[in-house]
Amino acid sequence: MAAYAVVERRGKILLTHWRRGHMHGWTLPGGGLESGEDPRTAVVREVLEETGLEARVGKLLGVDSRVMVREEVPEGTDPELHTIRIVYRASVKDGPLRHEVGGSSDEARWVSIKEIRSLRTLSLVQTGLRMAGINNRRAPARQRQR
């Protein structure tokens, strides 16, 4: 289970670049819940870890549940992964972006809603934008599931 934030400011969305081996793409800031952690607390922690910005969690936008088939798994491991993603609206305090070091993301960036289609995005970006009622007017050019 994981929690994510849709953070919009002046026509831009806060995104992070996720990387695992050769797989990568832009996604919403957020990530997995620690044992016993409240999803709202997880969003604040993850946004800080991935962007260096202090978040304030707003409205629950929705819950996305999907089963994905992972491309690379150890032998004997089920390639199917059931993910439950809790998506919130959030705001952040002004400050410089800081890229995560040693985590699952390697860059944070404010991206114009119009520019999102030109990026390689994970499916969560479109899901979160749809839940938030934000229309980027076109589907992304390349999209990967996570």
mmCIF file of N, CA and C in Angstrom:
data_model
loop_
_atom_site.group_PDB
_atom_site.id
_atom_site.type_symbol
_atom_site.label_atom_id
_atom_site.label_comp_id
_atom_site.label_asym_id
_atom_site.label_seq_id
_atom_site.Cartn_x
_atom_site.Cartn_y
_atom_site.Cartn_z
ATOM 1 N N MET A 1 0.851 -1.174 0.000
ATOM 2 C CA MET A 1 0.000 0.000 0.000
ATOM 3 C C MET A 1 0.896 1.236 0.000
ATOM 4 N N ALA A 2 0.463 2.254 -0.740
ATOM 5 C CA ALA A 2 1.270 3.467 -0.864
ATOM 6 C C ALA A 2 0.357 4.687 -0.920
ATOM 7 N N ALA A 3 0.932 5.838 -0.613
ATOM 8 C CA ALA A 3 0.178 7.096 -0.630
ATOM 9 C C ALA A 3 0.952 8.130 -1.438
ATOM 10 N N TYR A 4 0.218 8.920 -2.229
ATOM 11 C CA TYR A 4 0.825 9.884 -3.147
ATOM 12 C C TYR A 4 0.109 11.224 -3.075
ATOM 13 N N ALA A 5 0.806 12.266 -3.556
ATOM 14 C CA ALA A 5 0.266 13.621 -3.520
ATOM 15 C C ALA A 5 0.183 14.216 -4.924
ATOM 16 N N VAL A 6 -0.937 14.873 -5.201
ATOM 17 C CA VAL A 6 -1.062 15.715 -6.387
ATOM 18 C C VAL A 6 -0.868 17.139 -5.880
ATOM 19 N N VAL A 7 0.270 17.736 -6.243
ATOM 20 C CA VAL A 7 0.608 19.084 -5.811
ATOM 21 C C VAL A 7 0.652 19.967 -7.050
ATOM 22 N N GLU A 8 -0.281 20.912 -7.105
ATOM 23 C CA GLU A 8 -0.364 21.828 -8.251
ATOM 24 C C GLU A 8 -0.071 23.233 -7.771
ATOM 25 N N ARG A 9 0.734 23.944 -8.550
ATOM 26 C CA ARG A 9 1.049 25.326 -8.223
ATOM 27 C C ARG A 9 1.292 26.097 -9.524
ATOM 28 N N ARG A 10 0.498 27.147 -9.722
ATOM 29 C CA ARG A 10 0.670 28.040 -10.867
ATOM 30 C C ARG A 10 0.801 27.293 -12.201
ATOM 31 N N GLY A 11 -0.099 26.341 -12.426
ATOM 32 C CA GLY A 11 -0.112 25.602 -13.694
ATOM 33 C C GLY A 11 0.954 24.532 -13.809
ATOM 34 N N LYS A 12 1.614 24.210 -12.698
ATOM 35 C CA LYS A 12 2.642 23.176 -12.722
ATOM 36 C C LYS A 12 2.317 22.101 -11.688
ATOM 37 N N ILE A 13 2.771 20.896 -11.976
ATOM 38 C CA ILE A 13 2.580 19.751 -11.092
ATOM 39 C C ILE A 13 3.943 19.308 -10.578
ATOM 40 N N LEU A 14 4.020 18.971 -9.307
ATOM 41 C CA LEU A 14 5.250 18.468 -8.718
ATOM 42 C C LEU A 14 5.382 16.987 -9.057
ATOM 43 N N LEU A 15 6.469 16.628 -9.742
ATOM 44 C CA LEU A 15 6.728 15.242 -10.117
ATOM 45 C C LEU A 15 8.104 14.812 -9.632
ATOM 46 N N THR A 16 8.257 13.513 -9.484
ATOM 47 C CA THR A 16 9.565 12.946 -9.168
ATOM 48 C C THR A 16 9.898 11.899 -10.221
ATOM 49 N N HIS A 17 11.179 11.712 -10.455
ATOM 50 C CA HIS A 17 11.622 10.725 -11.441
ATOM 51 C C HIS A 17 11.971 9.438 -10.709
ATOM 52 N N TRP A 18 11.193 8.392 -10.977
ATOM 53 C CA TRP A 18 11.364 7.086 -10.347
ATOM 54 C C TRP A 18 12.286 6.242 -11.213
ATOM 55 N N ARG A 19 13.162 5.489 -10.558
ATOM 56 C CA ARG A 19 14.078 4.623 -11.307
ATOM 57 C C ARG A 19 14.278 3.312 -10.557
ATOM 58 N N ARG A 20 14.174 2.223 -11.296
ATOM 59 C CA ARG A 20 14.489 0.893 -10.757
ATOM 60 C C ARG A 20 15.162 0.117 -11.884
ATOM 61 N N GLY A 21 16.478 -0.025 -11.777
ATOM 62 C CA GLY A 21 17.239 -0.679 -12.845
ATOM 63 C C GLY A 21 17.116 0.117 -14.129
ATOM 64 N N HIS A 22 16.738 -0.570 -15.209
ATOM 65 C CA HIS A 22 16.568 0.127 -16.490
ATOM 66 C C HIS A 22 15.176 0.743 -16.642
ATOM 67 N N MET A 23 14.273 0.433 -15.703
ATOM 68 C CA MET A 23 12.919 1.004 -15.772
ATOM 69 C C MET A 23 12.909 2.359 -15.078
ATOM 70 N N HIS A 24 12.215 3.317 -15.693
ATOM 71 C CA HIS A 24 12.154 4.649 -15.102
ATOM 72 C C HIS A 24 10.979 5.427 -15.675
ATOM 73 N N GLY A 25 10.621 6.512 -15.016
ATOM 74 C CA GLY A 25 9.567 7.395 -15.483
ATOM 75 C C GLY A 25 9.218 8.412 -14.419
ATOM 76 N N TRP A 26 8.506 9.439 -14.826
ATOM 77 C CA TRP A 26 8.060 10.490 -13.904
ATOM 78 C C TRP A 26 6.778 10.046 -13.234
ATOM 79 N N THR A 27 6.655 10.385 -11.962
ATOM 80 C CA THR A 27 5.481 9.987 -11.193
ATOM 81 C C THR A 27 5.156 11.058 -10.153
ATOM 82 N N LEU A 28 4.101 10.825 -9.406
ATOM 83 C CA LEU A 28 3.739 11.726 -8.315
ATOM 84 C C LEU A 28 4.623 11.436 -7.113
ATOM 85 N N PRO A 29 4.929 12.448 -6.303
ATOM 86 C CA PRO A 29 5.690 12.184 -5.088
ATOM 87 C C PRO A 29 4.863 11.345 -4.120
ATOM 88 N N GLY A 30 5.518 10.390 -3.522
ATOM 89 C CA GLY A 30 4.846 9.514 -2.579
ATOM 90 C C GLY A 30 5.510 8.161 -2.566
ATOM 91 N N GLY A 31 4.915 7.223 -1.841
ATOM 92 C CA GLY A 31 5.487 5.891 -1.789
ATOM 93 C C GLY A 31 4.862 5.042 -0.709
ATOM 94 N N GLY A 32 5.528 3.953 -0.433
ATOM 95 C CA GLY A 32 5.009 2.937 0.461
ATOM 96 C C GLY A 32 4.842 3.382 1.896
ATOM 97 N N LEU A 33 3.818 2.818 2.522
ATOM 98 C CA LEU A 33 3.554 3.073 3.938
ATOM 99 C C LEU A 33 4.428 2.157 4.776
ATOM 100 N N GLU A 34 4.945 2.691 5.859
ATOM 101 C CA GLU A 34 5.669 1.874 6.823
ATOM 102 C C GLU A 34 4.644 1.178 7.707
ATOM 103 N N SER A 35 5.045 0.117 8.373
ATOM 104 C CA SER A 35 4.136 -0.656 9.218
ATOM 105 C C SER A 35 3.432 0.252 10.230
ATOM 106 N N GLY A 36 2.089 0.234 10.208
ATOM 107 C CA GLY A 36 1.283 1.012 11.146
ATOM 108 C C GLY A 36 1.192 2.502 10.828
ATOM 109 N N GLU A 37 1.777 2.949 9.727
ATOM 110 C CA GLU A 37 1.803 4.377 9.392
ATOM 111 C C GLU A 37 0.491 4.827 8.745
ATOM 112 N N ASP A 38 -0.002 5.973 9.165
ATOM 113 C CA ASP A 38 -1.188 6.578 8.561
ATOM 114 C C ASP A 38 -0.815 7.071 7.160
ATOM 115 N N PRO A 39 -1.682 6.867 6.151
ATOM 116 C CA PRO A 39 -1.372 7.313 4.798
ATOM 117 C C PRO A 39 -1.072 8.808 4.688
ATOM 118 N N ARG A 40 -1.758 9.629 5.470
ATOM 119 C CA ARG A 40 -1.507 11.074 5.421
ATOM 120 C C ARG A 40 -0.090 11.387 5.924
ATOM 121 N N THR A 41 0.337 10.680 6.966
ATOM 122 C CA THR A 41 1.697 10.844 7.484
ATOM 123 C C THR A 41 2.716 10.379 6.448
ATOM 124 N N ALA A 42 2.398 9.280 5.773
ATOM 125 C CA ALA A 42 3.306 8.749 4.743
ATOM 126 C C ALA A 42 3.493 9.748 3.606
ATOM 127 N N VAL A 43 2.420 10.421 3.192
ATOM 128 C CA VAL A 43 2.532 11.413 2.105
ATOM 129 C C VAL A 43 3.487 12.533 2.513
ATOM 130 N N VAL A 44 3.321 13.055 3.710
ATOM 131 C CA VAL A 44 4.189 14.140 4.188
ATOM 132 C C VAL A 44 5.643 13.669 4.211
ATOM 133 N N ARG A 45 5.883 12.474 4.748
ATOM 134 C CA ARG A 45 7.241 11.926 4.836
ATOM 135 C C ARG A 45 7.842 11.723 3.444
ATOM 136 N N GLU A 46 7.076 11.123 2.551
ATOM 137 C CA GLU A 46 7.575 10.817 1.211
ATOM 138 C C GLU A 46 7.838 12.082 0.384
ATOM 139 N N VAL A 47 6.955 13.063 0.474
ATOM 140 C CA VAL A 47 7.184 14.314 -0.265
ATOM 141 C C VAL A 47 8.469 14.971 0.226
ATOM 142 N N LEU A 48 8.677 14.987 1.528
ATOM 143 C CA LEU A 48 9.904 15.563 2.082
ATOM 144 C C LEU A 48 11.136 14.788 1.604
ATOM 145 N N GLU A 49 11.086 13.449 1.680
ATOM 146 C CA GLU A 49 12.224 12.628 1.259
ATOM 147 C C GLU A 49 12.550 12.825 -0.223
ATOM 148 N N GLU A 50 11.526 12.895 -1.063
ATOM 149 C CA GLU A 50 11.734 12.914 -2.510
ATOM 150 C C GLU A 50 11.953 14.299 -3.107
ATOM 151 N N THR A 51 11.487 15.342 -2.396
ATOM 152 C CA THR A 51 11.563 16.692 -2.984
ATOM 153 C C THR A 51 12.223 17.716 -2.076
ATOM 154 N N GLY A 52 12.329 17.416 -0.793
ATOM 155 C CA GLY A 52 12.860 18.377 0.163
ATOM 156 C C GLY A 52 11.841 19.411 0.602
ATOM 157 N N LEU A 53 10.591 19.263 0.160
ATOM 158 C CA LEU A 53 9.548 20.245 0.485
ATOM 159 C C LEU A 53 8.614 19.702 1.569
ATOM 160 N N GLU A 54 8.167 20.628 2.431
ATOM 161 C CA GLU A 54 7.247 20.276 3.505
ATOM 162 C C GLU A 54 5.816 20.344 2.983
ATOM 163 N N ALA A 55 5.123 19.207 3.050
ATOM 164 C CA ALA A 55 3.769 19.114 2.494
ATOM 165 C C ALA A 55 2.699 19.267 3.559
ATOM 166 N N ARG A 56 1.577 19.752 3.111
ATOM 167 C CA ARG A 56 0.357 19.801 3.921
ATOM 168 C C ARG A 56 -0.697 19.024 3.143
ATOM 169 N N VAL A 57 -1.196 17.951 3.736
ATOM 170 C CA VAL A 57 -2.123 17.062 3.042
ATOM 171 C C VAL A 57 -3.527 17.645 3.054
ATOM 172 N N GLY A 58 -4.161 17.581 1.903
ATOM 173 C CA GLY A 58 -5.529 18.068 1.753
ATOM 174 C C GLY A 58 -6.508 16.921 1.562
ATOM 175 N N LYS A 59 -7.413 17.116 0.647
ATOM 176 C CA LYS A 59 -8.516 16.190 0.386
ATOM 177 C C LYS A 59 -8.041 14.852 -0.179
ATOM 178 N N LEU A 60 -8.673 13.774 0.302
ATOM 179 C CA LEU A 60 -8.476 12.461 -0.281
ATOM 180 C C LEU A 60 -9.121 12.468 -1.661
ATOM 181 N N LEU A 61 -8.341 12.195 -2.696
ATOM 182 C CA LEU A 61 -8.870 12.196 -4.063
ATOM 183 C C LEU A 61 -9.431 10.848 -4.458
ATOM 184 N N GLY A 62 -8.799 9.781 -3.987
ATOM 185 C CA GLY A 62 -9.292 8.460 -4.338
ATOM 186 C C GLY A 62 -8.276 7.379 -4.040
ATOM 187 N N VAL A 63 -8.717 6.144 -4.289
ATOM 188 C CA VAL A 63 -7.877 4.972 -4.101
ATOM 189 C C VAL A 63 -7.853 4.215 -5.416
ATOM 190 N N ASP A 64 -6.655 3.893 -5.883
ATOM 191 C CA ASP A 64 -6.474 3.170 -7.133
ATOM 192 C C ASP A 64 -5.928 1.786 -6.803
ATOM 193 N N SER A 65 -6.592 0.755 -7.270
ATOM 194 C CA SER A 65 -6.158 -0.618 -7.032
ATOM 195 C C SER A 65 -5.920 -1.276 -8.371
ATOM 196 N N ARG A 66 -4.750 -1.889 -8.519
ATOM 197 C CA ARG A 66 -4.462 -2.574 -9.777
ATOM 198 C C ARG A 66 -3.482 -3.705 -9.547
ATOM 199 N N VAL A 67 -3.562 -4.667 -10.440
ATOM 200 C CA VAL A 67 -2.616 -5.771 -10.438
ATOM 201 C C VAL A 67 -1.733 -5.584 -11.652
ATOM 202 N N MET A 68 -0.424 -5.537 -11.418
ATOM 203 C CA MET A 68 0.538 -5.350 -12.498
ATOM 204 C C MET A 68 1.427 -6.580 -12.594
ATOM 205 N N VAL A 69 1.925 -6.814 -13.794
ATOM 206 C CA VAL A 69 2.882 -7.887 -13.997
ATOM 207 C C VAL A 69 4.257 -7.243 -14.094
ATOM 208 N N ARG A 70 5.109 -7.572 -13.152
ATOM 209 C CA ARG A 70 6.460 -7.017 -13.125
ATOM 210 C C ARG A 70 7.329 -7.697 -14.168
ATOM 211 N N GLU A 71 8.203 -6.916 -14.782
ATOM 212 C CA GLU A 71 9.062 -7.429 -15.839
ATOM 213 C C GLU A 71 10.215 -8.257 -15.296
ATOM 214 N N GLU A 72 10.825 -7.812 -14.217
ATOM 215 C CA GLU A 72 12.004 -8.494 -13.695
ATOM 216 C C GLU A 72 11.770 -8.887 -12.241
ATOM 217 N N VAL A 73 11.636 -10.195 -12.014
ATOM 218 C CA VAL A 73 11.481 -10.698 -10.653
ATOM 219 C C VAL A 73 12.390 -11.916 -10.473
ATOM 220 N N PRO A 74 12.851 -12.150 -9.251
ATOM 221 C CA PRO A 74 13.676 -13.343 -9.006
ATOM 222 C C PRO A 74 12.892 -14.616 -9.332
ATOM 223 N N GLU A 75 13.603 -15.642 -9.757
ATOM 224 C CA GLU A 75 12.970 -16.916 -10.083
ATOM 225 C C GLU A 75 12.209 -17.429 -8.863
ATOM 226 N N GLY A 76 11.015 -17.942 -9.099
ATOM 227 C CA GLY A 76 10.186 -18.450 -8.015
ATOM 228 C C GLY A 76 9.310 -17.393 -7.372
ATOM 229 N N THR A 77 9.422 -16.134 -7.821
ATOM 230 C CA THR A 77 8.620 -15.033 -7.298
ATOM 231 C C THR A 77 7.462 -14.762 -8.245
ATOM 232 N N ASP A 78 6.283 -14.557 -7.701
ATOM 233 C CA ASP A 78 5.110 -14.254 -8.521
ATOM 234 C C ASP A 78 5.305 -12.899 -9.202
ATOM 235 N N PRO A 79 5.231 -12.843 -10.535
ATOM 236 C CA PRO A 79 5.415 -11.566 -11.222
ATOM 237 C C PRO A 79 4.245 -10.603 -11.035
ATOM 238 N N GLU A 80 3.089 -11.123 -10.584
ATOM 239 C CA GLU A 80 1.944 -10.249 -10.359
ATOM 240 C C GLU A 80 2.104 -9.508 -9.039
ATOM 241 N N LEU A 81 1.844 -8.209 -9.078
ATOM 242 C CA LEU A 81 1.939 -7.364 -7.889
ATOM 243 C C LEU A 81 0.645 -6.571 -7.762
ATOM 244 N N HIS A 82 -0.045 -6.728 -6.637
ATOM 245 C CA HIS A 82 -1.265 -5.957 -6.390
ATOM 246 C C HIS A 82 -0.879 -4.676 -5.672
ATOM 247 N N THR A 83 -1.167 -3.548 -6.280
ATOM 248 C CA THR A 83 -0.853 -2.267 -5.656
ATOM 249 C C THR A 83 -2.135 -1.529 -5.301
ATOM 250 N N ILE A 84 -2.112 -0.917 -4.139
ATOM 251 C CA ILE A 84 -3.206 -0.046 -3.708
ATOM 252 C C ILE A 84 -2.574 1.316 -3.463
ATOM 253 N N ARG A 85 -3.006 2.308 -4.244
ATOM 254 C CA ARG A 85 -2.405 3.646 -4.187
ATOM 255 C C ARG A 85 -3.464 4.647 -3.722
ATOM 256 N N ILE A 86 -3.177 5.292 -2.598
ATOM 257 C CA ILE A 86 -4.069 6.294 -2.012
ATOM 258 C C ILE A 86 -3.558 7.654 -2.464
ATOM 259 N N VAL A 87 -4.433 8.449 -3.078
ATOM 260 C CA VAL A 87 -4.000 9.712 -3.680
ATOM 261 C C VAL A 87 -4.705 10.887 -2.996
ATOM 262 N N TYR A 88 -3.886 11.857 -2.553
ATOM 263 C CA TYR A 88 -4.377 13.057 -1.885
ATOM 264 C C TYR A 88 -4.003 14.301 -2.679
ATOM 265 N N ARG A 89 -4.777 15.354 -2.507
ATOM 266 C CA ARG A 89 -4.342 16.691 -2.897
ATOM 267 C C ARG A 89 -3.412 17.151 -1.796
ATOM 268 N N ALA A 90 -2.423 17.937 -2.141
ATOM 269 C CA ALA A 90 -1.527 18.479 -1.123
ATOM 270 C C ALA A 90 -0.971 19.805 -1.599
ATOM 271 N N SER A 91 -0.462 20.565 -0.661
ATOM 272 C CA SER A 91 0.246 21.799 -0.977
ATOM 273 C C SER A 91 1.607 21.689 -0.306
ATOM 274 N N VAL A 92 2.533 22.517 -0.749
ATOM 275 C CA VAL A 92 3.870 22.504 -0.150
ATOM 276 C C VAL A 92 4.300 23.916 0.172
ATOM 277 N N LYS A 93 5.137 24.031 1.207
ATOM 278 C CA LYS A 93 5.727 25.322 1.539
ATOM 279 C C LYS A 93 6.757 25.665 0.469
ATOM 280 N N ASP A 94 6.916 26.964 0.201
ATOM 281 C CA ASP A 94 7.929 27.400 -0.749
ATOM 282 C C ASP A 94 9.304 26.971 -0.273
ATOM 283 N N GLY A 95 10.144 26.640 -1.218
ATOM 284 C CA GLY A 95 11.507 26.253 -0.894
ATOM 285 C C GLY A 95 12.163 25.638 -2.112
ATOM 286 N N PRO A 96 13.467 25.461 -2.042
ATOM 287 C CA PRO A 96 14.174 24.861 -3.168
ATOM 288 C C PRO A 96 13.922 23.354 -3.232
ATOM 289 N N LEU A 97 13.822 22.826 -4.438
ATOM 290 C CA LEU A 97 13.692 21.380 -4.596
ATOM 291 C C LEU A 97 15.025 20.720 -4.270
ATOM 292 N N ARG A 98 14.928 19.585 -3.627
ATOM 293 C CA ARG A 98 16.118 18.799 -3.314
ATOM 294 C C ARG A 98 15.878 17.390 -3.838
ATOM 295 N N HIS A 99 16.806 16.871 -4.609
ATOM 296 C CA HIS A 99 16.663 15.532 -5.163
ATOM 297 C C HIS A 99 16.995 14.488 -4.108
ATOM 298 N N GLU A 100 16.236 13.413 -4.097
ATOM 299 C CA GLU A 100 16.466 12.320 -3.163
ATOM 300 C C GLU A 100 17.783 11.620 -3.498
ATOM 301 N N VAL A 101 18.512 11.247 -2.476
ATOM 302 C CA VAL A 101 19.760 10.509 -2.659
ATOM 303 C C VAL A 101 19.591 9.134 -2.036
ATOM 304 N N GLY A 102 19.868 8.101 -2.802
ATOM 305 C CA GLY A 102 19.806 6.744 -2.278
ATOM 306 C C GLY A 102 18.409 6.174 -2.147
ATOM 307 N N GLY A 103 17.424 6.803 -2.764
ATOM 308 C CA GLY A 103 16.056 6.301 -2.702
ATOM 309 C C GLY A 103 15.595 5.793 -4.055
ATOM 310 N N SER A 104 14.289 5.693 -4.229
ATOM 311 C CA SER A 104 13.735 5.184 -5.491
ATOM 312 C C SER A 104 13.592 6.273 -6.546
ATOM 313 N N SER A 105 13.746 7.529 -6.150
ATOM 314 C CA SER A 105 13.671 8.615 -7.132
ATOM 315 C C SER A 105 15.002 9.360 -7.157
ATOM 316 N N ASP A 106 15.286 9.969 -8.303
ATOM 317 C CA ASP A 106 16.578 10.644 -8.444
ATOM 318 C C ASP A 106 16.463 12.108 -8.849
ATOM 319 N N GLU A 107 15.233 12.602 -9.041
ATOM 320 C CA GLU A 107 15.059 14.006 -9.408
ATOM 321 C C GLU A 107 13.648 14.447 -9.049
ATOM 322 N N ALA A 108 13.508 15.699 -8.660
ATOM 323 C CA ALA A 108 12.201 16.310 -8.417
ATOM 324 C C ALA A 108 12.110 17.520 -9.325
ATOM 325 N N ARG A 109 10.907 17.777 -9.851
ATOM 326 C CA ARG A 109 10.765 18.876 -10.796
ATOM 327 C C ARG A 109 9.319 19.380 -10.824
ATOM 328 N N TRP A 110 9.168 20.701 -10.950
ATOM 329 C CA TRP A 110 7.860 21.289 -11.236
ATOM 330 C C TRP A 110 7.684 21.221 -12.745
ATOM 331 N N VAL A 111 6.613 20.597 -13.215
ATOM 332 C CA VAL A 111 6.387 20.406 -14.642
ATOM 333 C C VAL A 111 5.081 21.073 -15.043
ATOM 334 N N SER A 112 5.138 21.879 -16.089
ATOM 335 C CA SER A 112 3.934 22.504 -16.633
ATOM 336 C C SER A 112 2.953 21.405 -17.034
ATOM 337 N N ILE A 113 1.687 21.614 -16.724
ATOM 338 C CA ILE A 113 0.663 20.628 -17.079
ATOM 339 C C ILE A 113 0.719 20.328 -18.577
ATOM 340 N N LYS A 114 0.978 21.328 -19.383
ATOM 341 C CA LYS A 114 1.065 21.131 -20.837
ATOM 342 C C LYS A 114 2.281 20.299 -21.237
ATOM 343 N N GLU A 115 3.342 20.316 -20.443
ATOM 344 C CA GLU A 115 4.570 19.580 -20.767
ATOM 345 C C GLU A 115 4.510 18.109 -20.378
ATOM 346 N N ILE A 116 3.576 17.724 -19.540
ATOM 347 C CA ILE A 116 3.535 16.363 -19.024
ATOM 348 C C ILE A 116 3.489 15.345 -20.150
ATOM 349 N N ARG A 117 2.766 15.636 -21.211
ATOM 350 C CA ARG A 117 2.642 14.667 -22.316
ATOM 351 C C ARG A 117 3.969 14.369 -22.988
ATOM 352 N N SER A 118 4.937 15.244 -22.872
ATOM 353 C CA SER A 118 6.219 15.008 -23.528
ATOM 354 C C SER A 118 7.168 14.158 -22.673
ATOM 355 N N LEU A 119 6.757 13.857 -21.453
ATOM 356 C CA LEU A 119 7.600 13.072 -20.552
ATOM 357 C C LEU A 119 7.177 11.611 -20.541
ATOM 358 N N ARG A 120 8.112 10.762 -20.189
ATOM 359 C CA ARG A 120 7.798 9.356 -19.952
ATOM 360 C C ARG A 120 7.228 9.296 -18.539
ATOM 361 N N THR A 121 5.935 9.042 -18.412
ATOM 362 C CA THR A 121 5.284 9.052 -17.102
ATOM 363 C C THR A 121 4.790 7.665 -16.737
ATOM 364 N N LEU A 122 4.704 7.422 -15.439
ATOM 365 C CA LEU A 122 4.082 6.199 -14.953
ATOM 366 C C LEU A 122 2.578 6.418 -14.946
ATOM 367 N N SER A 123 1.815 5.343 -14.949
ATOM 368 C CA SER A 123 0.355 5.444 -15.038
ATOM 369 C C SER A 123 -0.247 6.268 -13.912
ATOM 370 N N LEU A 124 0.418 6.327 -12.768
ATOM 371 C CA LEU A 124 -0.105 7.065 -11.621
ATOM 372 C C LEU A 124 -0.294 8.549 -11.912
ATOM 373 N N VAL A 125 0.510 9.121 -12.787
ATOM 374 C CA VAL A 125 0.373 10.554 -13.102
ATOM 375 C C VAL A 125 -1.001 10.821 -13.701
ATOM 376 N N GLN A 126 -1.379 10.087 -14.717
ATOM 377 C CA GLN A 126 -2.693 10.296 -15.336
ATOM 378 C C GLN A 126 -3.817 9.966 -14.362
ATOM 379 N N THR A 127 -3.637 8.921 -13.575
ATOM 380 C CA THR A 127 -4.649 8.557 -12.582
ATOM 381 C C THR A 127 -4.850 9.690 -11.586
ATOM 382 N N GLY A 128 -3.756 10.224 -11.054
ATOM 383 C CA GLY A 128 -3.848 11.316 -10.079
ATOM 384 C C GLY A 128 -4.428 12.586 -10.671
ATOM 385 N N LEU A 129 -4.007 12.935 -11.881
ATOM 386 C CA LEU A 129 -4.548 14.134 -12.528
ATOM 387 C C LEU A 129 -6.043 13.988 -12.779
ATOM 388 N N ARG A 130 -6.452 12.799 -13.213
ATOM 389 C CA ARG A 130 -7.883 12.552 -13.447
ATOM 390 C C ARG A 130 -8.657 12.677 -12.138
ATOM 391 N N MET A 131 -8.137 12.071 -11.061
ATOM 392 C CA MET A 131 -8.813 12.146 -9.758
ATOM 393 C C MET A 131 -8.931 13.595 -9.282
ATOM 394 N N ALA A 132 -7.912 14.407 -9.588
ATOM 395 C CA ALA A 132 -7.889 15.803 -9.141
ATOM 396 C C ALA A 132 -8.680 16.720 -10.065
ATOM 397 N N GLY A 133 -9.183 16.182 -11.162
ATOM 398 C CA GLY A 133 -9.925 17.010 -12.117
ATOM 399 C C GLY A 133 -9.019 17.926 -12.921
ATOM 400 N N ILE A 134 -7.762 17.541 -13.065
ATOM 401 C CA ILE A 134 -6.799 18.333 -13.835
ATOM 402 C C ILE A 134 -6.654 17.685 -15.202
ATOM 403 N N ASN A 135 -6.896 18.456 -16.217
ATOM 404 C CA ASN A 135 -6.845 17.935 -17.581
ATOM 405 C C ASN A 135 -5.590 18.448 -18.258
ATOM 406 N N ASN A 136 -4.707 17.525 -18.666
ATOM 407 C CA ASN A 136 -3.519 17.982 -19.387
ATOM 408 C C ASN A 136 -3.745 17.968 -20.898
ATOM 409 N N ARG A 137 -4.998 17.816 -21.308
ATOM 410 C CA ARG A 137 -5.461 17.941 -22.684
ATOM 411 C C ARG A 137 -5.034 16.819 -23.622
ATOM 412 N N ARG A 138 -4.052 16.019 -23.245
ATOM 413 C CA ARG A 138 -3.606 14.927 -24.104
ATOM 414 C C ARG A 138 -3.065 13.805 -23.229
ATOM 415 N N ALA A 139 -3.104 12.617 -23.775
ATOM 416 C CA ALA A 139 -2.484 11.490 -23.078
ATOM 417 C C ALA A 139 -0.977 11.634 -23.166
ATOM 418 N N PRO A 140 -0.255 11.088 -22.206
ATOM 419 C CA PRO A 140 1.200 11.193 -22.258
ATOM 420 C C PRO A 140 1.765 10.432 -23.450
ATOM 421 N N ALA A 141 2.921 10.880 -23.908
ATOM 422 C CA ALA A 141 3.567 10.282 -25.059
ATOM 423 C C ALA A 141 3.934 8.828 -24.783
ATOM 424 N N ARG A 142 4.545 8.559 -23.634
ATOM 425 C CA ARG A 142 4.943 7.209 -23.265
ATOM 426 C C ARG A 142 4.586 6.999 -21.813
ATOM 427 N N GLN A 143 3.977 5.851 -21.530
ATOM 428 C CA GLN A 143 3.508 5.625 -20.174
ATOM 429 C C GLN A 143 3.871 4.207 -19.735
ATOM 430 N N ARG A 144 4.351 4.071 -18.510
ATOM 431 C CA ARG A 144 4.692 2.768 -17.924
ATOM 432 C C ARG A 144 3.857 2.607 -16.665
ATOM 433 N N GLN A 145 3.557 1.351 -16.329
ATOM 434 C CA GLN A 145 2.822 1.106 -15.096
ATOM 435 C C GLN A 145 3.796 0.924 -13.958
ATOM 436 N N ARG A 146 3.356 1.332 -12.798
ATOM 437 C CA ARG A 146 4.108 1.113 -11.558
ATOM 438 C C ARG A 146 3.135 0.810 -10.484
#
